[in-house]
Amino acid sequence: HHTLPSEAPHLRLLLIQTALLPDQKYGLGPYPERALSPAEQWRRLAQLVASHSTRPVDLIILPEAALPY
């Protein structure tokens, strides 16, 4: 446990969880028709970020596999 000094800078973070299932992201498994196109995956990411654009953000954090291709 580490305590930061009171003058430490504060960051405003936006943590995005896409909540896509593997068969939606990659078309794997028994239902490849559930796969979303890369364009649709980008659209959803942009929509999630835009839905929080009314507040200032210093850093946006996405899951490591959030970006298609």
PDB file of C-alpha atoms in Angstrom:
ATOM      1  CA  HIS A   1       0.000   0.000   0.000  1.00  0.00           C
ATOM      2  CA  HIS A   2       1.416   3.379  -0.996  1.00  0.00           C
ATOM      3  CA  THR A   3       0.034   6.786  -0.109  1.00  0.00           C
ATOM      4  CA  LEU A   4       0.516   9.570  -2.637  1.00  0.00           C
ATOM      5  CA  PRO A   5       1.306  13.071  -1.467  1.00  0.00           C
ATOM      6  CA  SER A   6      -1.644  15.434  -1.528  1.00  0.00           C
ATOM      7  CA  GLU A   7      -0.043  17.440  -4.340  1.00  0.00           C
ATOM      8  CA  ALA A   8       0.139  14.407  -6.636  1.00  0.00           C
ATOM      9  CA  PRO A   9      -1.582  15.012  -9.981  1.00  0.00           C
ATOM     10  CA  HIS A  10      -4.998  13.519 -10.510  1.00  0.00           C
ATOM     11  CA  LEU A  11      -5.924  11.825 -13.766  1.00  0.00           C
ATOM     12  CA  ARG A  12      -9.431  11.516 -15.120  1.00  0.00           C
ATOM     13  CA  LEU A  13      -9.677   8.047 -16.609  1.00  0.00           C
ATOM     14  CA  LEU A  14     -12.235   6.493 -18.895  1.00  0.00           C
ATOM     15  CA  LEU A  15     -12.198   2.703 -18.694  1.00  0.00           C
ATOM     16  CA  ILE A  16     -14.029   1.054 -21.597  1.00  0.00           C
ATOM     17  CA  GLN A  17     -15.213  -2.565 -21.509  1.00  0.00           C
ATOM     18  CA  THR A  18     -16.596  -3.637 -24.871  1.00  0.00           C
ATOM     19  CA  ALA A  19     -18.318  -6.761 -23.499  1.00  0.00           C
ATOM     20  CA  LEU A  20     -18.005  -8.530 -26.850  1.00  0.00           C
ATOM     21  CA  LEU A  21     -18.097 -12.302 -26.766  1.00  0.00           C
ATOM     22  CA  PRO A  22     -15.317 -14.150 -28.625  1.00  0.00           C
ATOM     23  CA  ASP A  23     -17.770 -15.322 -31.284  1.00  0.00           C
ATOM     24  CA  GLN A  24     -18.839 -11.698 -31.851  1.00  0.00           C
ATOM     25  CA  LYS A  25     -15.272 -10.469 -32.101  1.00  0.00           C
ATOM     26  CA  TYR A  26     -13.604 -13.244 -34.055  1.00  0.00           C
ATOM     27  CA  GLY A  27     -16.398 -15.373 -35.531  1.00  0.00           C
ATOM     28  CA  LEU A  28     -15.153 -18.427 -33.644  1.00  0.00           C
ATOM     29  CA  GLY A  29     -17.267 -21.153 -32.153  1.00  0.00           C
ATOM     30  CA  PRO A  30     -20.503 -22.727 -33.298  1.00  0.00           C
ATOM     31  CA  TYR A  31     -22.104 -19.433 -34.443  1.00  0.00           C
ATOM     32  CA  PRO A  32     -19.771 -17.611 -36.871  1.00  0.00           C
ATOM     33  CA  GLU A  33     -22.737 -15.575 -38.116  1.00  0.00           C
ATOM     34  CA  ARG A  34     -22.662 -13.679 -34.805  1.00  0.00           C
ATOM     35  CA  ALA A  35     -19.326 -12.084 -35.724  1.00  0.00           C
ATOM     36  CA  LEU A  36     -19.346  -8.304 -35.983  1.00  0.00           C
ATOM     37  CA  SER A  37     -17.432  -6.658 -38.796  1.00  0.00           C
ATOM     38  CA  PRO A  38     -14.334  -4.639 -37.861  1.00  0.00           C
ATOM     39  CA  ALA A  39     -16.230  -1.492 -38.905  1.00  0.00           C
ATOM     40  CA  GLU A  40     -19.054  -2.327 -36.479  1.00  0.00           C
ATOM     41  CA  GLN A  41     -16.570  -3.038 -33.698  1.00  0.00           C
ATOM     42  CA  TRP A  42     -14.926   0.381 -34.302  1.00  0.00           C
ATOM     43  CA  ARG A  43     -18.354   2.038 -34.375  1.00  0.00           C
ATOM     44  CA  ARG A  44     -19.220   0.519 -30.997  1.00  0.00           C
ATOM     45  CA  LEU A  45     -15.911   1.640 -29.487  1.00  0.00           C
ATOM     46  CA  ALA A  46     -16.412   5.175 -30.784  1.00  0.00           C
ATOM     47  CA  GLN A  47     -19.967   5.191 -29.455  1.00  0.00           C
ATOM     48  CA  LEU A  48     -18.827   4.082 -25.991  1.00  0.00           C
ATOM     49  CA  VAL A  49     -16.168   6.798 -25.870  1.00  0.00           C
ATOM     50  CA  ALA A  50     -18.536   9.469 -27.242  1.00  0.00           C
ATOM     51  CA  SER A  51     -21.163   8.612 -24.642  1.00  0.00           C
ATOM     52  CA  HIS A  52     -18.741   9.967 -22.021  1.00  0.00           C
ATOM     53  CA  SER A  53     -17.557  13.026 -23.953  1.00  0.00           C
ATOM     54  CA  THR A  54     -19.395  15.499 -21.720  1.00  0.00           C
ATOM     55  CA  ARG A  55     -16.682  15.138 -19.084  1.00  0.00           C
ATOM     56  CA  PRO A  56     -12.981  15.897 -19.556  1.00  0.00           C
ATOM     57  CA  VAL A  57     -10.774  12.797 -19.746  1.00  0.00           C
ATOM     58  CA  ASP A  58      -6.982  12.547 -19.522  1.00  0.00           C
ATOM     59  CA  LEU A  59      -6.625   8.907 -20.483  1.00  0.00           C
ATOM     60  CA  ILE A  60      -8.868   6.345 -22.212  1.00  0.00           C
ATOM     61  CA  ILE A  61      -8.170   2.714 -21.324  1.00  0.00           C
ATOM     62  CA  LEU A  62      -9.348  -0.060 -23.663  1.00  0.00           C
ATOM     63  CA  PRO A  63      -8.979  -3.832 -23.305  1.00  0.00           C
ATOM     64  CA  GLU A  64      -5.857  -5.139 -25.028  1.00  0.00           C
ATOM     65  CA  ALA A  65      -7.895  -6.876 -27.720  1.00  0.00           C
ATOM     66  CA  ALA A  66     -10.471  -4.111 -28.120  1.00  0.00           C
ATOM     67  CA  LEU A  67      -9.279  -2.924 -31.521  1.00  0.00           C
ATOM     68  CA  PRO A  68     -10.184  -5.160 -34.442  1.00  0.00           C
ATOM     69  CA  TYR A  69      -7.356  -6.006 -36.815  1.00  0.00           C
TER      70      TYR A  69
END
